[in-house]
Amino acid sequence: AWERLAEAHEALRDISGAILAYEQLLRIEPPDDPRLAPPLAVKRGIQELVLISHRRGLADAAEVREGLQQGLQQVEQVSRETLTRRALEDVESLRRVVDEDIGLLERAAAEYEIGTGRGLRSSFASRAMRDLSTLRKVAFSDINTLQLQILRGDPTVTLLRDLSSRLLAAAGGAAEPQMRTRD
């Protein structure tokens, strides 16, 4: 029965099952058992070699699998580090663009205030300057929060990145979104 079971496992390419069946068979009828007829003893000897080969094959497969897993983990780590570095570079680019744009608006408001002197227009320019200062603080606070989320590996950022990639792919935009920069 163990011999038939081992053959069935072999036919199904279930090496682990075949190993178990061969072990049981060879425990009951080892190849060096003097009670076995010579042809059956030879057959059991060959089955023992098959058992040894299967064990070695599984051990080799486990080593290869472990090596592949280690390699994939290293690639994943490098990819994660590269993505994090690129994301942080993008955040810094965003910070520079926001800073430049708000600076441009502040200079325009300051020139407007200087050119108008006192009165209603002057108070408008002063109010604009205060609002721009508040806008800069809020924007930088949000950018700092985003930067911390990236450094911590926040799943929300990953989810948003994956969703945006899928939306771009669905829209036919294979290229990655480009950040606006100043020339």
XYZ file of C-alpha atoms in Angstrom:
183
model
C 0.000 0.000 0.000
C 2.835 2.427 0.805
C 4.453 1.672 -2.528
C 1.214 2.483 -4.418
C 0.776 5.652 -2.351
C 4.344 6.746 -3.144
C 3.701 6.113 -6.862
C 0.451 8.111 -6.684
C 2.262 11.029 -5.043
C 4.985 10.793 -7.703
C 2.339 10.919 -10.440
C 0.811 14.000 -8.818
C 4.285 15.542 -8.431
C 3.691 15.754 -4.677
C 7.268 15.230 -3.557
C 6.552 15.732 0.148
C 3.820 13.077 0.029
C 6.082 10.731 -1.895
C 8.826 11.174 0.685
C 6.450 10.272 3.514
C 5.192 7.185 1.655
C 8.728 6.019 0.762
C 9.835 6.491 4.378
C 6.991 4.309 5.615
C 7.603 1.693 2.905
C 11.332 1.508 3.601
C 10.737 1.370 7.334
C 8.612 -1.761 6.803
C 10.772 -3.280 4.057
C 14.339 -1.896 4.105
C 16.480 -2.859 1.087
C 18.921 -4.823 3.260
C 16.172 -7.020 4.777
C 17.309 -10.651 4.206
C 13.665 -11.784 3.941
C 13.190 -9.825 0.692
C 13.583 -11.579 -2.643
C 16.609 -10.222 -4.556
C 14.525 -8.377 -7.212
C 12.387 -6.751 -4.494
C 15.512 -5.831 -2.483
C 16.960 -4.126 -5.596
C 13.652 -2.288 -6.103
C 13.689 -1.100 -2.474
C 17.308 0.024 -2.942
C 16.275 2.122 -5.951
C 13.325 3.509 -3.962
C 15.731 4.454 -1.192
C 17.867 6.334 -3.747
C 14.698 8.091 -4.993
C 13.876 9.019 -1.377
C 17.372 10.448 -0.865
C 17.108 12.333 -4.162
C 13.705 13.779 -3.228
C 14.969 14.896 0.180
C 17.978 16.557 -1.416
C 15.772 18.170 -4.068
C 13.497 19.639 -1.409
C 16.491 20.901 0.558
C 17.930 22.501 -2.601
C 14.557 24.031 -3.449
C 14.309 25.441 0.079
C 17.787 26.982 -0.266
C 16.889 28.515 -3.626
C 13.582 29.805 -2.239
C 15.375 31.333 0.757
C 17.947 32.959 -1.516
C 15.212 34.372 -3.728
C 13.320 35.694 -0.730
C 16.443 37.400 0.588
C 17.112 38.888 -2.828
C 13.528 40.124 -3.119
C 13.698 41.627 0.364
C 16.890 43.472 -0.577
C 15.309 44.749 -3.793
C 12.200 45.785 -1.861
C 14.324 47.617 0.714
C 16.308 49.413 -1.980
C 13.079 50.264 -3.816
C 11.483 51.538 -0.629
C 14.545 53.656 0.156
C 14.639 54.998 -3.406
C 10.934 55.827 -3.344
C 11.264 57.501 0.038
C 14.245 59.530 -1.158
C 12.410 60.573 -4.327
C 9.284 61.447 -2.358
C 11.309 63.608 0.029
C 13.004 65.314 -2.919
C 9.555 65.992 -4.404
C 8.367 67.452 -1.107
C 11.392 69.747 -0.995
C 10.681 70.812 -4.593
C 7.106 71.539 -3.581
C 8.369 73.567 -0.607
C 10.596 75.656 -2.916
C 7.774 76.258 -5.420
C 5.345 77.288 -2.659
C 7.985 79.535 -1.097
C 8.807 81.163 -4.445
C 5.134 81.668 -5.368
C 4.229 83.173 -2.002
C 7.378 85.319 -2.124
C 6.328 86.591 -5.538
C 2.871 87.482 -4.207
C 4.389 89.171 -1.149
C 6.650 91.302 -3.331
C 3.679 92.278 -5.498
C 1.616 93.216 -2.414
C 4.546 95.196 -0.973
C 4.973 97.093 -4.233
C 1.235 97.736 -4.331
C 1.329 99.083 -0.773
C 4.320 101.326 -1.482
C 2.729 102.657 -4.664
C -0.608 103.484 -3.077
C 0.503 105.225 0.068
C -2.194 105.369 2.716
C -5.873 104.667 2.620
C -8.124 101.788 1.545
C -5.622 100.319 -0.904
C -2.865 100.401 1.687
C -4.983 98.469 4.205
C -5.824 95.962 1.454
C -2.123 95.401 0.788
C -1.410 95.050 4.531
C -4.193 92.520 4.860
C -2.844 90.639 1.824
C 0.617 90.510 3.435
C -0.809 89.073 6.676
C -2.870 86.533 4.729
C 0.166 85.489 2.697
C 2.185 85.069 5.874
C -0.561 82.848 7.304
C -0.769 80.936 4.021
C 2.996 80.316 4.103
C 2.804 78.978 7.687
C -0.148 76.680 6.879
C 1.446 75.436 3.650
C 4.787 74.730 5.346
C 3.026 73.006 8.226
C 1.202 70.747 5.747
C 4.421 70.096 3.841
C 6.192 69.212 7.110
C 3.361 66.815 7.987
C 3.634 65.187 4.559
C 7.387 64.871 4.984
C 6.955 63.144 8.361
C 4.357 60.789 6.904
C 6.763 59.803 4.143
C 9.584 59.230 6.636
C 7.335 57.099 8.826
C 6.059 55.089 5.864
C 2.483 56.228 6.495
C 0.050 53.872 4.713
C -2.146 56.832 3.773
C 0.608 58.239 1.578
C 1.157 54.804 0.032
C -2.566 54.458 -0.608
C -2.726 57.881 -2.252
C 0.343 57.128 -4.371
C -1.151 53.793 -5.509
C -4.523 55.372 -6.261
C -2.964 58.173 -8.281
C -0.878 55.659 -10.241
C -3.984 53.609 -11.038
C -5.938 56.697 -12.046
C -3.132 57.804 -14.344
C -2.887 54.331 -15.859
C -6.671 54.187 -16.349
C -6.615 57.600 -18.006
C -3.917 56.400 -20.374
C -1.238 58.546 -18.789
C 1.630 56.102 -18.512
C 4.064 58.830 -17.556
C 4.495 59.787 -13.950
C 3.022 63.123 -12.922
C 5.549 65.914 -13.145
C 5.849 68.548 -10.464
C 5.585 72.147 -11.612
C 8.961 73.842 -11.467
C 10.131 77.304 -12.286
C 12.537 77.858 -15.149
